[in-house]
Short mmCIF file of C-alpha atoms in Angstrom, two decimals:
data_model
loop_
_atom_site.label_atom_id
_atom_site.label_comp_id
_atom_site.label_asym_id
_atom_site.label_seq_id
_atom_site.Cartn_x
_atom_site.Cartn_y
_atom_site.Cartn_z
CA MET A 21 -19.76 -22.30 -9.70
CA LYS A 22 -18.67 -19.22 -7.75
CA THR A 23 -15.05 -19.06 -6.63
CA LEU A 24 -13.17 -16.62 -4.45
CA ILE A 25 -9.38 -16.49 -4.55
CA LYS A 26 -8.59 -14.77 -1.28
CA GLY A 27 -5.66 -12.74 0.00
CA GLY A 28 -3.20 -13.30 -2.82
CA THR A 29 -0.63 -11.03 -4.43
CA ILE A 30 -2.53 -10.29 -7.63
CA VAL A 31 -0.63 -9.25 -10.75
CA LEU A 32 -2.80 -6.85 -12.71
CA GLU A 33 -1.75 -5.45 -16.06
CA HIS A 34 0.00 -2.36 -14.75
CA ARG A 35 0.40 -2.94 -11.04
CA VAL A 36 0.56 -5.51 -8.26
CA MET A 37 -1.85 -5.56 -5.31
CA THR A 38 -2.92 -7.75 -2.41
CA GLY A 39 -6.57 -8.63 -2.44
CA ASP A 40 -9.40 -10.93 -3.53
CA LEU A 41 -10.46 -12.22 -6.92
CA PHE A 42 -14.08 -13.22 -7.60
CA ILE A 43 -14.99 -15.65 -10.38
CA GLU A 44 -18.43 -16.58 -11.69
CA ASP A 45 -19.59 -18.30 -14.91
CA GLU A 46 -15.99 -18.69 -16.14
CA LYS A 47 -15.30 -14.94 -15.92
CA ILE A 48 -13.56 -12.64 -13.48
CA THR A 49 -16.34 -10.57 -11.96
CA ARG A 50 -14.66 -8.52 -9.24
CA VAL A 51 -11.20 -7.59 -8.01
CA ILE A 52 -10.84 -6.18 -4.48
CA ASP A 53 -7.70 -4.32 -3.47
CA TYR A 54 -7.05 -4.48 0.27
CA ALA A 55 -5.54 -1.01 0.01
CA ASP A 56 -9.05 0.23 -0.77
CA GLN A 57 -11.06 -2.29 1.25
CA PRO A 58 -9.37 -4.03 4.20
CA ALA A 59 -9.43 -7.83 4.24
CA GLU A 60 -11.63 -7.98 7.34
CA ASP A 61 -14.29 -5.97 5.53
CA THR A 62 -14.54 -8.59 2.77
CA ALA A 63 -15.12 -11.54 5.10
CA CYS A 64 -18.88 -11.18 4.94
CA THR A 65 -18.81 -11.68 1.17
CA ASP A 66 -17.16 -15.10 1.41
CA LYS A 67 -20.26 -17.06 2.42
CA GLU A 68 -22.57 -14.87 0.38
CA PHE A 69 -20.66 -15.32 -2.86
CA ALA A 70 -18.36 -18.30 -2.91
CA ASP A 71 -19.02 -21.98 -3.43
CA ARG A 72 -15.28 -22.39 -2.92
CA VAL A 73 -12.72 -20.14 -1.24
CA ILE A 74 -9.09 -20.61 -2.28
CA ASP A 75 -6.64 -19.27 0.26
CA ALA A 76 -3.90 -17.52 -1.72
CA ALA A 77 -2.16 -15.79 1.17
CA GLY A 78 1.57 -15.73 0.51
CA LYS A 79 0.99 -16.83 -3.10
CA ILE A 80 1.12 -14.95 -6.40
CA VAL A 81 -1.98 -14.82 -8.60
CA LEU A 82 -1.18 -14.31 -12.29
CA PRO A 83 -2.95 -14.48 -15.64
CA GLY A 84 -2.55 -18.03 -16.91
CA GLY A 85 0.43 -18.69 -19.10
CA ILE A 86 0.06 -18.65 -22.88
CA ASP A 87 2.71 -20.62 -24.75
CA ALA A 88 2.50 -19.16 -28.25
CA HIS A 89 4.94 -21.59 -29.85
CA THR A 90 4.43 -25.33 -29.56
CA HIS A 91 4.66 -28.28 -31.94
CA PHE A 92 2.35 -31.08 -30.78
CA ASN A 93 1.71 -34.14 -32.96
CA LEU A 94 4.14 -32.76 -35.54
CA HIS A 95 4.71 -35.10 -38.45
CA VAL A 96 8.17 -34.73 -39.97
CA ALA A 97 10.39 -37.73 -40.81
CA VAL A 98 9.11 -38.98 -37.46
CA VAL A 99 6.25 -37.87 -35.21
CA THR A 100 6.76 -35.89 -32.02
CA SER A 101 6.23 -37.83 -28.83
CA ASP A 102 3.79 -35.26 -27.41
CA ASP A 103 0.34 -35.12 -28.95
CA PHE A 104 -2.33 -32.60 -28.00
CA THR A 105 -3.41 -34.57 -24.93
CA THR A 106 0.01 -35.18 -23.40
CA GLY A 107 1.30 -31.79 -24.51
CA THR A 108 -1.56 -29.78 -23.06
CA THR A 109 -1.48 -31.88 -19.90
CA ALA A 110 2.15 -30.90 -19.42
CA ALA A 111 1.26 -27.32 -20.30
CA ALA A 112 -1.39 -27.24 -17.56
CA PHE A 113 0.99 -28.63 -14.94
CA GLY A 114 3.39 -25.88 -15.98
CA GLY A 115 0.87 -23.11 -15.30
CA ASN A 116 -0.34 -22.59 -18.86
CA THR A 117 -3.99 -22.04 -19.69
CA MET A 118 -3.59 -21.78 -23.47
CA ILE A 119 -1.23 -22.88 -26.20
CA ILE A 120 -0.98 -21.77 -29.81
CA ASP A 121 0.44 -24.55 -31.93
CA HIS A 122 2.26 -24.13 -35.23
CA MET A 123 0.70 -26.30 -37.89
CA GLY A 124 3.17 -28.57 -39.63
CA PHE A 125 3.63 -29.01 -43.36
CA GLY A 126 1.05 -30.98 -45.29
CA PRO A 127 1.15 -32.67 -48.70
CA LYS A 128 2.90 -30.72 -51.41
CA GLY A 129 0.57 -28.17 -52.97
CA CYS A 130 -2.14 -28.39 -50.29
CA ASN A 131 -4.10 -25.27 -49.46
CA LEU A 132 -4.16 -23.49 -46.10
CA HIS A 133 -7.41 -25.04 -44.91
CA HIS A 134 -6.08 -28.54 -45.45
CA GLN A 135 -3.68 -28.26 -42.52
CA ALA A 136 -6.23 -26.37 -40.42
CA ASN A 137 -8.62 -29.30 -40.83
CA VAL A 138 -5.87 -31.80 -40.06
CA TYR A 139 -4.92 -29.97 -36.87
CA HIS A 140 -8.50 -29.68 -35.69
CA GLY A 141 -8.62 -33.44 -36.10
CA TYR A 142 -5.50 -33.79 -33.96
CA ALA A 143 -6.65 -31.45 -31.20
CA ASP A 144 -10.44 -31.12 -30.97
CA GLY A 145 -11.78 -33.06 -28.00
CA LYS A 146 -8.28 -33.94 -26.80
CA CYS A 147 -6.85 -30.85 -25.05
CA LEU A 148 -6.67 -30.01 -21.35
CA VAL A 149 -6.19 -26.25 -21.89
CA ASP A 150 -7.57 -23.84 -24.47
CA TYR A 151 -5.80 -23.76 -27.82
CA GLY A 152 -5.36 -22.13 -31.19
CA PHE A 153 -3.28 -22.67 -34.33
CA HIS A 154 -0.86 -20.63 -36.38
CA GLY A 155 -1.32 -21.26 -40.09
CA VAL A 156 1.64 -22.51 -42.12
CA VAL A 157 2.60 -21.25 -45.58
CA GLN A 158 4.14 -23.91 -47.83
CA GLN A 159 3.88 -22.09 -51.14
CA VAL A 160 2.78 -18.64 -52.18
CA ASP A 161 0.45 -18.18 -55.12
CA ASP A 162 -2.68 -16.17 -55.88
CA GLU A 163 -4.97 -18.82 -54.41
CA VAL A 164 -3.08 -19.00 -51.12
CA ILE A 165 -2.93 -15.23 -50.80
CA GLU A 166 -6.68 -15.00 -51.37
CA GLU A 167 -7.41 -17.90 -48.97
CA MET A 168 -5.70 -16.08 -46.11
CA GLY A 169 -8.78 -13.90 -45.74
CA ALA A 170 -11.02 -16.88 -45.00
CA MET A 171 -8.42 -18.35 -42.64
CA VAL A 172 -8.36 -15.12 -40.63
CA GLU A 173 -12.16 -15.16 -40.46
CA ASP A 174 -11.96 -18.74 -39.17
CA GLY A 175 -9.84 -17.58 -36.23
CA HIS A 176 -6.31 -18.07 -37.55
CA PRO A 177 -4.91 -14.53 -37.89
CA SER A 178 -1.22 -15.55 -37.73
CA PHE A 179 0.85 -17.56 -40.18
CA LYS A 180 4.37 -18.90 -40.16
CA ILE A 181 6.89 -18.83 -42.96
CA TYR A 182 10.29 -20.48 -42.91
CA LEU A 183 13.47 -19.16 -44.50
CA THR A 184 14.94 -22.65 -44.46
CA TYR A 185 13.74 -26.30 -44.70
CA ASP A 186 11.94 -27.86 -47.65
CA TYR A 187 9.26 -25.19 -47.99
CA LYS A 188 11.45 -22.15 -47.47
CA ALA A 189 9.98 -18.85 -48.63
CA GLU A 190 11.86 -16.72 -51.13
CA ASP A 191 12.03 -13.00 -50.45
CA LYS A 192 9.40 -12.10 -53.04
CA ASP A 193 7.00 -14.59 -51.49
CA ALA A 194 7.68 -13.34 -47.98
CA LEU A 195 6.84 -9.84 -49.18
CA ARG A 196 3.47 -10.98 -50.50
CA VAL A 197 2.62 -12.75 -47.24
CA LEU A 198 3.67 -9.76 -45.13
CA GLU A 199 1.65 -7.31 -47.18
CA ARG A 200 -1.45 -9.50 -47.30
CA LEU A 201 -1.49 -10.25 -43.57
CA GLY A 202 -0.81 -6.60 -42.84
CA THR A 203 -3.98 -5.61 -44.67
CA LEU A 204 -5.93 -8.35 -42.86
CA GLY A 205 -4.78 -7.28 -39.40
CA GLY A 206 -2.83 -10.49 -39.05
CA MET A 207 0.70 -11.38 -38.02
CA THR A 208 3.51 -12.97 -40.00
CA THR A 209 5.76 -15.13 -37.85
CA VAL A 210 9.11 -16.18 -39.27
CA HIS A 211 11.79 -18.78 -38.64
CA CYS A 212 14.88 -16.75 -39.48
CA GLU A 213 17.92 -18.69 -40.69
CA ASN A 214 19.88 -18.33 -43.94
CA ASP A 215 19.25 -21.53 -45.88
CA ALA A 216 22.25 -21.17 -48.17
CA ILE A 217 24.68 -20.91 -45.25
CA ILE A 218 23.16 -23.96 -43.59
CA ASP A 219 23.22 -26.03 -46.76
CA TYR A 220 26.83 -25.10 -47.52
CA LEU A 221 28.17 -25.76 -44.02
CA LYS A 222 26.26 -29.01 -43.49
CA LYS A 223 27.57 -30.44 -46.74
CA LYS A 224 31.08 -29.25 -45.88
CA PHE A 225 31.08 -30.88 -42.45
CA VAL A 226 29.60 -34.13 -43.76
CA SER A 227 32.24 -34.33 -46.49
CA GLU A 228 34.93 -33.84 -43.86
CA GLY A 229 33.48 -36.52 -41.60
CA LYS A 230 32.55 -34.01 -38.90
CA LEU A 231 29.32 -35.60 -37.81
CA THR A 232 29.03 -35.16 -34.03
CA PRO A 233 26.43 -32.85 -32.41
CA HIS A 234 29.19 -30.25 -31.98
CA TYR A 235 28.91 -29.49 -35.70
CA HIS A 236 25.17 -28.91 -35.57
CA ALA A 237 25.82 -25.56 -33.87
CA LEU A 238 28.69 -24.73 -36.23
CA SER A 239 26.50 -25.44 -39.26
CA ARG A 240 23.98 -22.79 -38.14
CA PRO A 241 26.17 -19.94 -36.79
CA GLU A 242 24.83 -16.71 -35.34
CA ILE A 243 25.46 -14.83 -38.58
CA CYS A 244 23.04 -17.26 -40.22
CA GLU A 245 20.27 -16.04 -37.92
CA ASN A 246 21.38 -12.40 -37.88
CA GLU A 247 21.35 -12.05 -41.67
CA ALA A 248 17.88 -13.54 -41.94
CA VAL A 249 16.51 -11.30 -39.18
CA MET A 250 17.87 -8.18 -40.87
CA ARG A 251 16.46 -9.33 -44.21
CA MET A 252 12.99 -9.92 -42.77
CA ILE A 253 13.01 -6.54 -41.07
CA ALA A 254 13.79 -4.93 -44.42
CA LEU A 255 11.05 -6.90 -46.14
CA ALA A 256 8.45 -6.05 -43.49
CA HIS A 257 9.39 -2.37 -43.68
CA THR A 258 8.99 -2.50 -47.47
CA ALA A 259 5.60 -4.20 -47.13
CA GLN A 260 4.05 -1.00 -45.74
CA ASN A 261 5.50 -1.63 -42.26
CA ALA A 262 3.69 -4.93 -41.92
CA PRO A 263 3.72 -6.58 -38.48
CA LEU A 264 6.55 -9.08 -38.10
CA TYR A 265 7.07 -11.60 -35.30
CA ILE A 266 10.46 -13.32 -35.19
CA VAL A 267 10.32 -16.66 -33.41
CA HIS A 268 12.99 -18.21 -31.15
CA VAL A 269 15.58 -15.40 -31.15
CA SER A 270 18.80 -16.96 -29.88
CA SER A 271 21.35 -14.31 -30.80
CA ALA A 272 21.82 -11.06 -28.91
CA GLN A 273 22.86 -9.44 -32.18
CA SER A 274 19.51 -10.37 -33.70
CA ALA A 275 17.74 -8.88 -30.69
CA SER A 276 19.71 -5.66 -31.12
CA MET A 277 18.49 -5.44 -34.74
CA ILE A 278 14.91 -5.86 -33.56
CA LYS A 279 15.43 -3.12 -30.99
CA GLN A 280 16.81 -0.74 -33.63
CA ALA A 281 13.94 -1.50 -35.99
CA ARG A 282 11.41 -0.79 -33.25
CA GLN A 283 13.14 2.50 -32.46
CA ASN A 284 12.77 3.33 -36.15
CA GLY A 285 9.03 2.78 -35.90
CA ASP A 286 8.81 -0.70 -37.41
CA ARG A 287 6.26 -3.13 -35.98
CA VAL A 288 8.73 -5.91 -35.20
CA TYR A 289 8.28 -8.25 -32.24
CA GLY A 290 10.80 -10.72 -30.89
CA GLU A 291 10.30 -14.04 -29.12
CA THR A 292 12.95 -16.00 -27.27
CA CYS A 293 12.83 -19.34 -25.46
CA PRO A 294 14.18 -20.72 -22.17
CA GLN A 295 16.76 -22.88 -23.92
CA TYR A 296 18.56 -19.75 -25.09
CA LEU A 297 18.46 -18.23 -21.61
CA PHE A 298 19.62 -21.28 -19.64
CA LEU A 299 21.58 -23.59 -21.96
CA ASP A 300 24.65 -23.01 -24.15
CA GLU A 301 26.65 -24.62 -26.93
CA SER A 302 28.80 -26.64 -24.51
CA CYS A 303 25.84 -29.05 -24.25
CA TYR A 304 26.73 -30.41 -27.69
CA ASP A 305 30.01 -31.79 -26.32
CA LEU A 306 28.50 -33.81 -23.48
CA PRO A 307 29.67 -37.45 -23.36
CA ASP A 308 27.73 -40.58 -24.34
CA GLY A 309 25.91 -38.86 -27.16
CA GLU A 310 24.02 -36.61 -24.75
CA GLY A 311 24.54 -33.71 -27.15
CA LEU A 312 21.79 -35.14 -29.34
CA LYS A 313 19.25 -33.99 -26.77
CA TYR A 314 20.07 -30.37 -27.62
CA ILE A 315 19.87 -30.51 -31.39
CA MET A 316 17.32 -27.82 -32.18
CA SER A 317 17.18 -24.91 -34.57
CA PRO A 318 18.44 -22.31 -34.06
CA PRO A 319 21.09 -24.14 -32.02
CA LEU A 320 22.24 -23.23 -28.53
CA ARG A 321 24.65 -20.30 -28.57
CA SER A 322 27.64 -19.11 -26.58
CA ARG A 323 26.94 -18.25 -22.96
CA LYS A 324 27.69 -14.55 -23.54
CA ASN A 325 24.30 -14.19 -25.25
CA GLN A 326 22.28 -15.18 -22.20
CA GLU A 327 22.52 -12.10 -20.01
CA LEU A 328 22.19 -9.87 -23.05
CA LEU A 329 18.94 -11.61 -23.98
CA TRP A 330 17.69 -10.99 -20.44
CA ASP A 331 18.48 -7.30 -20.97
CA TYR A 332 16.38 -7.30 -24.14
CA ILE A 333 13.53 -8.95 -22.24
CA LYS A 334 13.80 -6.28 -19.56
CA ASP A 335 13.72 -3.37 -22.02
CA GLY A 336 10.77 -4.79 -23.97
CA THR A 337 12.59 -5.73 -27.18
CA LEU A 338 11.82 -9.41 -26.72
CA LYS A 339 8.09 -9.35 -26.04
CA VAL A 340 7.43 -13.04 -25.55
CA ILE A 341 9.10 -16.05 -23.97
CA ALA A 342 7.66 -19.17 -25.61
CA THR A 343 9.13 -22.66 -25.86
CA ASP A 344 9.21 -24.12 -29.38
CA HIS A 345 8.24 -27.32 -27.56
CA CYS A 346 8.96 -30.17 -30.01
CA THR A 347 9.70 -33.53 -28.41
CA PHE A 348 11.60 -36.56 -29.67
CA ASN A 349 12.82 -39.29 -27.34
CA PHE A 350 16.55 -39.38 -26.73
CA HIS A 351 16.58 -43.17 -26.63
CA GLY A 352 14.43 -43.34 -29.74
CA ASP A 353 14.25 -40.86 -32.57
CA LYS A 354 17.18 -38.71 -31.45
CA GLN A 355 19.45 -41.73 -32.00
CA ARG A 356 18.91 -41.31 -35.75
CA GLY A 357 21.66 -38.69 -35.44
CA LYS A 358 24.07 -40.91 -33.48
CA THR A 359 26.54 -41.16 -36.36
CA ASP A 360 25.42 -38.09 -38.32
CA PHE A 361 24.00 -34.97 -36.66
CA THR A 362 22.13 -34.03 -39.85
CA GLN A 363 19.81 -37.03 -39.34
CA CYS A 364 18.75 -36.07 -35.81
CA PRO A 365 15.23 -34.61 -35.57
CA ASN A 366 15.33 -31.02 -34.33
CA GLY A 367 13.59 -29.96 -31.16
CA GLY A 368 13.30 -30.34 -27.42
CA PRO A 369 10.78 -30.17 -24.56
CA GLY A 370 9.93 -27.13 -22.47
CA VAL A 371 6.19 -26.40 -22.20
CA GLU A 372 6.06 -27.54 -18.55
CA THR A 373 9.25 -25.89 -17.33
CA ARG A 374 9.00 -22.47 -19.04
CA ILE A 375 7.13 -20.64 -16.28
CA PRO A 376 9.09 -21.88 -13.23
CA LEU A 377 12.44 -21.38 -15.01
CA VAL A 378 11.62 -17.81 -16.06
CA PHE A 379 10.05 -16.97 -12.69
CA SER A 380 13.08 -18.27 -10.80
CA ALA A 381 15.79 -16.64 -12.89
CA GLY A 382 13.68 -13.60 -13.74
CA VAL A 383 11.59 -12.65 -10.71
CA SER A 384 13.27 -14.51 -7.84
CA GLU A 385 16.72 -13.37 -8.94
CA GLY A 386 15.61 -9.80 -9.64
CA ARG A 387 16.11 -9.56 -13.40
CA ILE A 388 12.49 -8.64 -14.14
CA THR A 389 9.45 -7.50 -12.15
CA LEU A 390 6.24 -9.45 -11.63
CA ASN A 391 4.49 -7.28 -14.22
CA GLU A 392 7.26 -7.85 -16.75
CA PHE A 393 7.06 -11.57 -16.05
CA ALA A 394 3.29 -11.62 -16.63
CA ASN A 395 3.80 -9.68 -19.86
CA VAL A 396 6.26 -12.11 -21.46
CA ILE A 397 4.51 -15.32 -20.40
CA SER A 398 0.90 -14.24 -20.93
CA THR A 399 -0.22 -10.68 -21.70
CA ASN A 400 1.98 -9.94 -24.70
CA PRO A 401 1.26 -13.22 -26.53
CA ALA A 402 -2.44 -12.63 -25.83
CA LYS A 403 -2.21 -9.20 -27.44
CA LEU A 404 -0.07 -10.15 -30.41
CA PHE A 405 -2.07 -13.25 -31.28
CA GLY A 406 -5.59 -11.95 -30.86
CA VAL A 407 -7.00 -13.28 -27.58
CA TYR A 408 -6.64 -10.13 -25.45
CA PRO A 409 -8.43 -8.97 -23.33
CA GLU A 410 -10.42 -12.20 -23.13
CA LYS A 411 -7.20 -13.86 -22.01
CA GLY A 412 -3.77 -12.83 -20.79
CA VAL A 413 -4.93 -10.35 -18.16
CA ILE A 414 -6.67 -10.24 -14.80
CA ARG A 415 -9.57 -7.80 -15.12
CA CYS A 416 -13.32 -7.86 -14.78
CA GLY A 417 -14.95 -9.53 -17.77
CA SER A 418 -11.87 -11.51 -18.82
CA ASP A 419 -11.77 -15.30 -18.83
CA ALA A 420 -10.80 -16.61 -15.40
CA ASP A 421 -7.56 -18.14 -16.68
CA ILE A 422 -5.49 -18.08 -13.52
CA LEU A 423 -2.06 -19.30 -12.45
CA ILE A 424 -1.23 -19.42 -8.75
CA MET A 425 2.49 -19.58 -7.96
CA ASP A 426 4.15 -20.43 -4.68
CA PRO A 427 7.10 -18.01 -4.83
CA ASP A 428 8.97 -19.75 -2.02
CA ARG A 429 8.69 -23.33 -3.19
CA GLU A 430 12.09 -24.67 -4.23
CA VAL A 431 12.12 -27.52 -6.70
CA THR A 432 14.85 -29.48 -8.44
CA ILE A 433 13.66 -30.22 -11.96
CA THR A 434 13.96 -33.84 -13.01
CA LYS A 435 12.29 -35.85 -15.74
CA ASP A 436 10.52 -37.91 -13.05
CA ILE A 437 8.41 -34.99 -11.80
CA LEU A 438 7.32 -33.77 -15.24
CA HIS A 439 4.41 -34.79 -17.47
CA GLU A 440 5.90 -34.17 -20.93
CA ASN A 441 5.76 -37.41 -22.94
CA VAL A 442 9.48 -37.62 -23.59
CA ASP A 443 12.32 -39.48 -21.89
CA TYR A 444 14.41 -36.49 -20.81
CA THR A 445 14.34 -32.83 -19.87
CA PRO A 446 17.16 -30.51 -20.93
CA TYR A 447 16.84 -28.89 -17.49
CA GLU A 448 17.64 -32.02 -15.45
CA GLY A 449 18.99 -30.98 -12.06
CA PHE A 450 18.11 -27.28 -12.43
CA LYS A 451 17.03 -25.79 -9.10
CA VAL A 452 14.26 -23.21 -9.23
CA LYS A 453 12.56 -21.02 -6.68
CA GLY A 454 8.88 -20.52 -7.46
CA TRP A 455 6.51 -23.23 -8.71
CA PRO A 456 2.97 -23.37 -10.16
CA ILE A 457 0.56 -24.90 -7.64
CA MET A 458 -2.80 -24.24 -9.34
CA THR A 459 -3.92 -23.76 -12.92
CA MET A 460 -7.47 -22.59 -13.63
CA VAL A 461 -8.93 -22.41 -17.14
CA ARG A 462 -12.08 -20.32 -17.39
CA GLY A 463 -12.54 -20.58 -13.63
CA HIS A 464 -12.26 -24.36 -13.51
CA VAL A 465 -9.35 -25.96 -11.69
CA VAL A 466 -7.34 -28.08 -14.13
CA VAL A 467 -4.30 -28.76 -11.93
CA GLU A 468 -4.13 -28.37 -8.16
CA ASN A 469 -1.08 -29.23 -6.05
CA GLY A 470 0.21 -31.70 -8.60
CA GLU A 471 -3.12 -33.39 -9.35
CA LEU A 472 -4.99 -33.29 -12.65
CA LYS A 473 -8.64 -32.32 -12.14
CA GLN A 474 -10.07 -32.35 -15.68
CA ASP A 475 -10.33 -34.83 -18.56
CA PRO A 476 -9.01 -34.47 -22.11
CA GLY A 477 -11.43 -32.43 -24.16
CA PHE A 478 -11.94 -29.79 -21.47
CA GLY A 479 -9.84 -27.31 -23.48
CA ARG A 480 -11.63 -25.29 -26.15
CA PHE A 481 -10.53 -24.05 -29.55
CA ILE A 482 -10.26 -20.27 -29.32
CA LYS A 483 -11.19 -18.31 -32.41
CA ARG A 484 -8.61 -15.54 -32.41
CA HIS A 485 -9.12 -12.01 -33.72
CA GLN A 486 -6.89 -9.21 -34.95
CA ALA A 487 -3.80 -8.41 -32.94
CA ASP A 488 -3.44 -5.63 -30.40
CA TYR A 489 0.01 -4.23 -31.15
CA ASP A 490 0.11 -2.03 -28.06
CA CYS A 491 2.70 -3.97 -26.13
#
């Protein structure tokens, strides 16, 4: 199949141009800039080359989105409502061509490959877009440290550790993971919250009968995140300046610490999520128990953080905007927290709305450029998680993972128009300007004008390699 995407505004890695994009055998084979070759001079190539011509005039052609932080089919006390079929379907409708899912915890004492095998069972033959997995570290011992080498060879060069929850990593264990992955060319990703603060405040609020969603945010204050971020930066620096990726940064103070560490030469990378750019702690006080929808960790913060986080996106401190997509139905599992916020499963949806939200508030409203937008939704996660330049960039030889946006299309987000398998969206009623109209994975159209064109199983597992830290 030979495809020509004609006359679009094409977002290359370091510039934007108007021109044509040629695709053959799942790869980008040629990029024509009309500044070098006028459009009328390319007309003769249409019939010669293309089985299909896609008219992209007035549209924006981008590298397909890569959501580097999802939780599909996550088994905690309950199971997330999105599995790998529904989750990657929603991802495709949202302009994503790849997701990287964080493996959940397995049985106590299991090795690293146990969860890798479990997650391949969940995902293989079921995805609509390409996919990979971050490993998860439940305990640190000599066997686990040694096994990391084989996991990296298997295509899992990134691992997540948690500083809270049941399998929280102590500092000495975090050091071992950082140092080992640093020598392997891998990446340590970390959920940064101070477990002792959380435990103390949760018990305090429960004993005082303060059980509404309002106290979820108060039990995990900004200082809880800030302290853990500073501690991890110190540990990574000690571990021979090992690469460190801090997930879901919600606090501007945490972002400022990452910026300072980077200025000092540390290889620290920050990720934030749309919920911290568009929502705030007032959501926890909504009537009729609506605050349960927003129980996630870290919690939503004060509104003052939002514009500051945008500044840190603009200056390159926060390299990635992912979602932490983790869905539980409001009228189902979220009601477990109706009389006690500590019983509410943490997480919310976002894989389908990430790109239009960030495009609208970022590009349409002038906060970031098209190149900066492409970086945070695609190129930087591709580099940091070992799929660049195969993915995350429009260039000859790369996979033809393409997102076409209509920059002028105005949409009001409602649950009814989305494909996430959950009974609400936290962005109900949000108006955006700019919407994905076509998603192509390896040159094949997966979604076109709101219609699904492929079957589950089309997406492939992508064996990732060492990171490219040049971002």
